[in-house]
GROMACS .gro file of C-alpha atoms in nm:
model
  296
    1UNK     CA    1   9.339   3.254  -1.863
    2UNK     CA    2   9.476   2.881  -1.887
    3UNK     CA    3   9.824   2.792  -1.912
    4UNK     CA    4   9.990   2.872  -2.313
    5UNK     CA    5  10.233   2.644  -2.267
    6UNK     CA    6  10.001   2.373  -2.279
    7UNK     CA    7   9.821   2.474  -2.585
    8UNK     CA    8  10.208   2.500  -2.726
    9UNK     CA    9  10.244   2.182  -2.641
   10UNK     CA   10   9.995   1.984  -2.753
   11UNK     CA   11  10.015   2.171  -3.055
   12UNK     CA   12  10.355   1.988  -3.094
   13UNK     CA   13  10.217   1.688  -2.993
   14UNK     CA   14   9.973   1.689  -3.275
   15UNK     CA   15  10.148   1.853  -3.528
   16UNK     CA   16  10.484   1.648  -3.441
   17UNK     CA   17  10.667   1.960  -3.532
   18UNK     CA   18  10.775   2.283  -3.383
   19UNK     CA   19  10.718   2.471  -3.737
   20UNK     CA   20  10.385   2.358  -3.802
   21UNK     CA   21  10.294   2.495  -3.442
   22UNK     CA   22  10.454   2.832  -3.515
   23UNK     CA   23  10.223   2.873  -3.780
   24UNK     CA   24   9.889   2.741  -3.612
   25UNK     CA   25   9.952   2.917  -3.286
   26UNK     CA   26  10.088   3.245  -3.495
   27UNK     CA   27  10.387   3.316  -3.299
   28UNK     CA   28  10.783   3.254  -3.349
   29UNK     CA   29  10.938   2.909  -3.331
   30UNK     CA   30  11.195   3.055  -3.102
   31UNK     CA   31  10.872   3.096  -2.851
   32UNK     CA   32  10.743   2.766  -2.876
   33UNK     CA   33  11.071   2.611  -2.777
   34UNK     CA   34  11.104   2.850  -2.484
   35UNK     CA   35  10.760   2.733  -2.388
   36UNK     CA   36  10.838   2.385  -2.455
   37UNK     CA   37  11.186   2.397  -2.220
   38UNK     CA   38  10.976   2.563  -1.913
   39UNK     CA   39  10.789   2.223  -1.906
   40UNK     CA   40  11.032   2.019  -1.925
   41UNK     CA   41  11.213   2.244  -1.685
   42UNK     CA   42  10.911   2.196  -1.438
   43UNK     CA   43  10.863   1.813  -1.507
   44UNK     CA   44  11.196   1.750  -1.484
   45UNK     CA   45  11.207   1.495  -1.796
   46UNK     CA   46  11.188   1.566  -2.197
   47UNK     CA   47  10.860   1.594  -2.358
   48UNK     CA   48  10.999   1.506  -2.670
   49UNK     CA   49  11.253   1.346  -2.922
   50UNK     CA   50  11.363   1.512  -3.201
   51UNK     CA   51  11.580   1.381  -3.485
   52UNK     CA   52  11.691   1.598  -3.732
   53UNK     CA   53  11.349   1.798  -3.852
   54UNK     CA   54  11.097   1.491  -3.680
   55UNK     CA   55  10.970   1.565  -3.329
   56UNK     CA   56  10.859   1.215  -3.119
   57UNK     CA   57  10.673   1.201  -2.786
   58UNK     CA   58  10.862   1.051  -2.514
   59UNK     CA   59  10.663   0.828  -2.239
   60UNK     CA   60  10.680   1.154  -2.001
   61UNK     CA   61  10.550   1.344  -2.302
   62UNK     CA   62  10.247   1.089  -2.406
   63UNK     CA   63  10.148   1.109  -2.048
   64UNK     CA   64  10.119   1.484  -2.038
   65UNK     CA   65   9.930   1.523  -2.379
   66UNK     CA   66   9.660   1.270  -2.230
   67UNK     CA   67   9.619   1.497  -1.966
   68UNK     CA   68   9.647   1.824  -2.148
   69UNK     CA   69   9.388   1.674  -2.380
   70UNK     CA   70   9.140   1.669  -2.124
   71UNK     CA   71   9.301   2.009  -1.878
   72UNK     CA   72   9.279   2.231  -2.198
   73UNK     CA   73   8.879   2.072  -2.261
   74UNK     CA   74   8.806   2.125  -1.922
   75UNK     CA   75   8.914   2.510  -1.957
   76UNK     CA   76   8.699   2.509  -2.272
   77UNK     CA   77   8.419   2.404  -2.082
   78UNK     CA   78   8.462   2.660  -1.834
   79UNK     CA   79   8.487   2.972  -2.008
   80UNK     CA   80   8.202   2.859  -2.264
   81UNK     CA   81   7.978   2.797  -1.982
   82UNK     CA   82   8.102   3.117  -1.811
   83UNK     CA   83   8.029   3.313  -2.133
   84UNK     CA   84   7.686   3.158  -2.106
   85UNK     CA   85   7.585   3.291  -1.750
   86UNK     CA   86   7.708   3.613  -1.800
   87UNK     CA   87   7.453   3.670  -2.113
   88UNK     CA   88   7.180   3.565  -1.883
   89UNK     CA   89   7.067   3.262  -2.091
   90UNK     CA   90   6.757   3.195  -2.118
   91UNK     CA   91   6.483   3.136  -2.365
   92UNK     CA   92   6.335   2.799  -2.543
   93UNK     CA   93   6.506   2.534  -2.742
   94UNK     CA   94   6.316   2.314  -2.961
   95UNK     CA   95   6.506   1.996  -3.063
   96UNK     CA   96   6.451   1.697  -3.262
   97UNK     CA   97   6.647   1.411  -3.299
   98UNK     CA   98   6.642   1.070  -3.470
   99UNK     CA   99   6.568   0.771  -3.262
  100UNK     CA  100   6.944   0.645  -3.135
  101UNK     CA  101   7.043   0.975  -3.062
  102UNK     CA  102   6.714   1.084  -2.856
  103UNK     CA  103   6.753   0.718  -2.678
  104UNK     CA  104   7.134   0.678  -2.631
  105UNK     CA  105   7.307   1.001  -2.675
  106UNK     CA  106   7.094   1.288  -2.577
  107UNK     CA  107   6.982   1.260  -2.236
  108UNK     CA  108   7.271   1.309  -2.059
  109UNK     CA  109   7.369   1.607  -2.253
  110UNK     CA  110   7.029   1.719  -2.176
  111UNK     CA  111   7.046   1.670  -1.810
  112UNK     CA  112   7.370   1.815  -1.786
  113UNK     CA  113   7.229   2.144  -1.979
  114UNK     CA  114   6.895   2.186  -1.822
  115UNK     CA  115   7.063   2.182  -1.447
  116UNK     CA  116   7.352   2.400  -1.566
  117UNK     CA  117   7.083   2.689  -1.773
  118UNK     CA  118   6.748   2.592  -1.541
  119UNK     CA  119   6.565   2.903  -1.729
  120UNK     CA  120   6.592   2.760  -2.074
  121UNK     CA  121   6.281   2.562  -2.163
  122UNK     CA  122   6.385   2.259  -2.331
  123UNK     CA  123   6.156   2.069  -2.578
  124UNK     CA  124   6.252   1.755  -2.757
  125UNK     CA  125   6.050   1.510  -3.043
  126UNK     CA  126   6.168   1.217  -3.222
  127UNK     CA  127   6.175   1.077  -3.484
  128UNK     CA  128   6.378   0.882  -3.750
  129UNK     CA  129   6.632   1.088  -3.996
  130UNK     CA  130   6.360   1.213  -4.254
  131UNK     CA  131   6.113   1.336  -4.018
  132UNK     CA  132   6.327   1.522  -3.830
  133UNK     CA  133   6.477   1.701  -4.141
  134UNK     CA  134   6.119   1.768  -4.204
  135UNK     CA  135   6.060   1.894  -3.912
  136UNK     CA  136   6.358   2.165  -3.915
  137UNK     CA  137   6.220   2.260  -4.293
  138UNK     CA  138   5.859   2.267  -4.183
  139UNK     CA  139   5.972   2.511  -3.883
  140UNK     CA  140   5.834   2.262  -3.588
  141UNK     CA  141   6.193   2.277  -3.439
  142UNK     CA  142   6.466   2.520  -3.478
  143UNK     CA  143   6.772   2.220  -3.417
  144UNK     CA  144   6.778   1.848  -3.538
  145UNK     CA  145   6.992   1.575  -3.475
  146UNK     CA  146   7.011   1.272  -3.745
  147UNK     CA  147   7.219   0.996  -3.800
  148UNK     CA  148   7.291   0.986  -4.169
  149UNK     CA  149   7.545   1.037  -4.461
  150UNK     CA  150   7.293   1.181  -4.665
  151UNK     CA  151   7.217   1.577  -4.663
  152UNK     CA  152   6.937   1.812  -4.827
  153UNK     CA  153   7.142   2.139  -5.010
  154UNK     CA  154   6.836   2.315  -4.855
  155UNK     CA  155   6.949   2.246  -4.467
  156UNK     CA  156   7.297   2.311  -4.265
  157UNK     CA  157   7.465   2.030  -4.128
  158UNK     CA  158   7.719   2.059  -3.854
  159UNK     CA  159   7.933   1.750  -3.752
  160UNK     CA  160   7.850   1.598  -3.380
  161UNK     CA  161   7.970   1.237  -3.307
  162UNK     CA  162   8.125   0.924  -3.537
  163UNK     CA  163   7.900   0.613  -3.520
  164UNK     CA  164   7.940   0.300  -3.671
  165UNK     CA  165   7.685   0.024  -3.733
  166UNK     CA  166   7.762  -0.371  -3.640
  167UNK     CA  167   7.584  -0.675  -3.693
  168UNK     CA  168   7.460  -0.821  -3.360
  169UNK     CA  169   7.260  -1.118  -3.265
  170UNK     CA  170   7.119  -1.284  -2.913
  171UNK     CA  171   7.372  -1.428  -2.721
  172UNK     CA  172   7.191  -1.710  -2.634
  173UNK     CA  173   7.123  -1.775  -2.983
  174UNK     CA  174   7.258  -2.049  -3.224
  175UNK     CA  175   7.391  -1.786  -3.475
  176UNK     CA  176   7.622  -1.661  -3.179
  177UNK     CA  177   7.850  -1.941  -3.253
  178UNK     CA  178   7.954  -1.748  -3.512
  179UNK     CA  179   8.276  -1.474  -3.453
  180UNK     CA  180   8.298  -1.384  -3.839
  181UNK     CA  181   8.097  -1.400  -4.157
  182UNK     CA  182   8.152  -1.288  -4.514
  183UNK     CA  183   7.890  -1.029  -4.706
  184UNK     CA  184   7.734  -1.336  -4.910
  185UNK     CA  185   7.667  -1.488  -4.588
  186UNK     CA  186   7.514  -1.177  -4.417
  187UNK     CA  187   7.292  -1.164  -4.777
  188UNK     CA  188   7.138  -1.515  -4.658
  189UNK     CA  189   7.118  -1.504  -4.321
  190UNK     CA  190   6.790  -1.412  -4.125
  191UNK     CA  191   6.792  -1.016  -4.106
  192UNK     CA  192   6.568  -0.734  -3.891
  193UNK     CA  193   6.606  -0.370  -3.979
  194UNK     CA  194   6.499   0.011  -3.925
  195UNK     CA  195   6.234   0.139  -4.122
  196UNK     CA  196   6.265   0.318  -4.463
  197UNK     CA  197   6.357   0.659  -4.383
  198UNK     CA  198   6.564   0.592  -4.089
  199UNK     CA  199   6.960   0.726  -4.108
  200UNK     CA  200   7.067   0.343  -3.981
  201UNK     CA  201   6.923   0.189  -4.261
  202UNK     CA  202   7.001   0.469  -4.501
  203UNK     CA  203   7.398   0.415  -4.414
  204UNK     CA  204   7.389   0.073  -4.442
  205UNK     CA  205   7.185   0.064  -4.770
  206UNK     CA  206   7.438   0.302  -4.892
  207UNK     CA  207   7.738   0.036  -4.773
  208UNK     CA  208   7.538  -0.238  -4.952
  209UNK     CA  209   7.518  -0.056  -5.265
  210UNK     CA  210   7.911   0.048  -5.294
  211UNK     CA  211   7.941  -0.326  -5.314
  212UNK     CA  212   7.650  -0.351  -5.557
  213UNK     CA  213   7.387  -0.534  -5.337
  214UNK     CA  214   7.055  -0.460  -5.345
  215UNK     CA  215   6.833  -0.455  -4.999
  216UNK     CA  216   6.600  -0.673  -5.139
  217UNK     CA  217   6.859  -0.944  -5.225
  218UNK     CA  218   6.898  -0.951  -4.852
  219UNK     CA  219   6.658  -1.216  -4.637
  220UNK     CA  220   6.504  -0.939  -4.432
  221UNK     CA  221   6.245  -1.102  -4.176
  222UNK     CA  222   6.086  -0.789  -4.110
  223UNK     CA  223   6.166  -0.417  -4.061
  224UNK     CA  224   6.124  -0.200  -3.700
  225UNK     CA  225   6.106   0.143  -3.650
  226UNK     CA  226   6.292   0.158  -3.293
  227UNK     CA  227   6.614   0.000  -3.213
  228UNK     CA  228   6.444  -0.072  -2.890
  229UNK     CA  229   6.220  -0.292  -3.102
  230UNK     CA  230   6.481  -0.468  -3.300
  231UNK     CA  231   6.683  -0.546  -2.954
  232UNK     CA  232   6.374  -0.701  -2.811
  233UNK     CA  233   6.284  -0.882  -3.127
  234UNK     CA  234   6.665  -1.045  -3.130
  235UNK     CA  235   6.572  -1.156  -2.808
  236UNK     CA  236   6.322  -1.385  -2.921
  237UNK     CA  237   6.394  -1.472  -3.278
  238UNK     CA  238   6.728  -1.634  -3.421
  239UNK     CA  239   6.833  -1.389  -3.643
  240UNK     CA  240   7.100  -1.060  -3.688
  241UNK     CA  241   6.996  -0.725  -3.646
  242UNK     CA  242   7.254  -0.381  -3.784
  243UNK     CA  243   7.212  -0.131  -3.525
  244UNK     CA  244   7.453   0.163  -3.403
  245UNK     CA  245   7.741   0.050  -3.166
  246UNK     CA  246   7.673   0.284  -2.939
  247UNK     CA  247   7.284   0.130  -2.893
  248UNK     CA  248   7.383  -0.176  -2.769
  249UNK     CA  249   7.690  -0.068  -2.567
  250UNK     CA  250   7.510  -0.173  -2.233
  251UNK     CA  251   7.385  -0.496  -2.395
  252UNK     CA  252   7.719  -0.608  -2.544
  253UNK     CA  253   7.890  -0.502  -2.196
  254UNK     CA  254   7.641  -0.757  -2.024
  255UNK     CA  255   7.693  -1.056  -2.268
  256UNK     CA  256   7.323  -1.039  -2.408
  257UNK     CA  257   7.389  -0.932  -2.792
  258UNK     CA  258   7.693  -1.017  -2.956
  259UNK     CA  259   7.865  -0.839  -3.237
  260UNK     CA  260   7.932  -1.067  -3.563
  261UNK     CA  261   8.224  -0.910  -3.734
  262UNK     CA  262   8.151  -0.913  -4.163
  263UNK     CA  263   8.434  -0.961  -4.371
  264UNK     CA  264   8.584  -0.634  -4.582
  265UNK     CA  265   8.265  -0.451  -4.499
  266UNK     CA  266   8.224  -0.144  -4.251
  267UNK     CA  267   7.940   0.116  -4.206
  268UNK     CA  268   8.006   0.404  -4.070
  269UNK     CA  269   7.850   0.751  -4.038
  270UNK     CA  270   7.836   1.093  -3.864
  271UNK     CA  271   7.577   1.203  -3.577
  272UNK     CA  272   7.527   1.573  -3.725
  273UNK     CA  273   7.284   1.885  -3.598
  274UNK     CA  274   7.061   2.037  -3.902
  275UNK     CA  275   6.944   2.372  -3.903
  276UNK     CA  276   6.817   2.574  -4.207
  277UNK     CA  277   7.080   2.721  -4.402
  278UNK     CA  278   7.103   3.068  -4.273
  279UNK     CA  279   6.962   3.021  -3.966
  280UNK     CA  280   7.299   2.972  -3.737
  281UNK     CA  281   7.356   3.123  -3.394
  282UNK     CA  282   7.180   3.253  -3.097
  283UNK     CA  283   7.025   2.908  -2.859
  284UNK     CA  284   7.116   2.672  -3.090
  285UNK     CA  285   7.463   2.780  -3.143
  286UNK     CA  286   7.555   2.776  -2.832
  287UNK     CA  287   7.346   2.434  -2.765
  288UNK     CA  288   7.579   2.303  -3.058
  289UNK     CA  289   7.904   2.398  -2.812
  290UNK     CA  290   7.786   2.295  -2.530
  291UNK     CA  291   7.727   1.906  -2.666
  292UNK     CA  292   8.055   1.881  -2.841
  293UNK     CA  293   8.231   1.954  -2.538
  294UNK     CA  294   8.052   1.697  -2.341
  295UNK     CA  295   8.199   1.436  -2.180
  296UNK     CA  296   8.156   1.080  -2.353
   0.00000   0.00000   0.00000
């Protein structure tokens, strides 16, 4: 239905080489070039350089891979959501989903879906990581959402979003003088965490120990078990909380929390749905598509 040429293209955009898009679109070389001359043809401009075997973008050809980037999602979108009217969908979904995601990443997805499929019944609980594994094992939801590294052999895990966790404090706050720190420093300085069981502390207890520190050599004030909890708590108490970047988006854009960069360390980790092993397709499946080709 959408326009092959653009899929050839940005094909050749990724790959950086007309061979290498033979092969992953399964047709000659002789067609991608054809395909690639009718666009520059159209556009009146190359699309790329090439030297010798190496294939560059040009400017003309960076601009159209940013749009064909979001022309060939867009067509994605379409036809999956096209797919999903003609099968009638309806039915229930039960979800879970650990705390950041059910507070900062879900509900527009879920808005989007409900008005799109108005005869699915949506349910939703949450929870931190470990519960809602639990909860997909114990068969109170058939789809989870959790936020860490770690994975039970006994579940399916499918990859959603990249997160990574930063060290913020209060704004208004005497620690905000601070722009960097190193990891000894972040070991001494006033701390407030998620509770045990939580995928945000799991990933950062898991950074932590890849540099052989233990949590407890860490001066942790006290432990939360919402990130809405440990925002608030910043607000009143001079301290650093780790939370996920994408928590405190709204807070950093305002000037309230600031992020505290730490020297040679990083923590980051994957947003992934969890189903049990086996149990793949049908509502959730198709729930799955629908949120990785959402717009963030």
């Amino acid at each position: 239905m959408f326009d092959f040429r653009l899929k050839v293209f940005q094909s050749v955009a990724q790959n950086r080489s007309f061979t290498k898009a033979s092969k992953e679109l399964f047709i000659s070389q002789p067609a991608i070039s054809k395909h690639i001359q009718e666009l520059e043809l159209q556009y009146k401009t190359p699309l790329f350089e090439r030297t010798g075997n190496r294939v560059r973008l040009t400017k003309a050809g960076e601009l159209l891979a940013s749009h064909a980037a979001e022309i060939l999602a867009d067509y994605r979108r379409l036809e999956f959501e096209m797919n999903l009217l003609t099968r009638h969908f309806s039915g229930a979904l039960a979800l879970g989903a650990s705390t950041t995601i059910a507070q900062y990443i879900l509900p527009p997805i879920l808005s989007s879906f409900i008005q799109k499929f108005p005869e699915v019944h949506v349910s939703l609980i949450n929870g931190n990581s470990r519960e809602i594994e639990q909860a997909v094992t114990d068969d109170k939801i058939t789809l989870g959402l959790v936020e860490g590294n770690t994975r039970l052999h006994t579940l399916h895990y499918t990859p959603f979003m990249k997160d990574e966790l930063v060290v913020v404090t209060h704004s208004a706050g005497k620690l905000a003088e601070l722009d960097e720190i190193t990891l000894e420093q972040l070991c001494r300085l006033p701390l407030v965490l998620r509770e045990n069981g939580s995928g945000t502390l799991a990933v950062f207890e898991s950074e932590l120990a890849a540099r052989r520190i233990k949590l407890s050599a860490l001066n942790v004030l006290l432990q939360l078990g919402s990130t809405e909890s440990i925002k608030r708590f910043l607000e009143n108490c001079d301290c650093l909380g780790v939370l996920s970047v994408r928590a405190v988006s709204r807070e950093l854009a305002s000037g309230k929390l600031k992020v505290i960069d730490v020297t040679d360390f990083t923590a980051k980790r994957m947003f992934s749905f969890v189903e049990k092993q086996g149990r793949n397709g049908g509502m959730e499946e198709s729930f799955i598509r629908f949120s990785q080709l959402y717009n963030f």
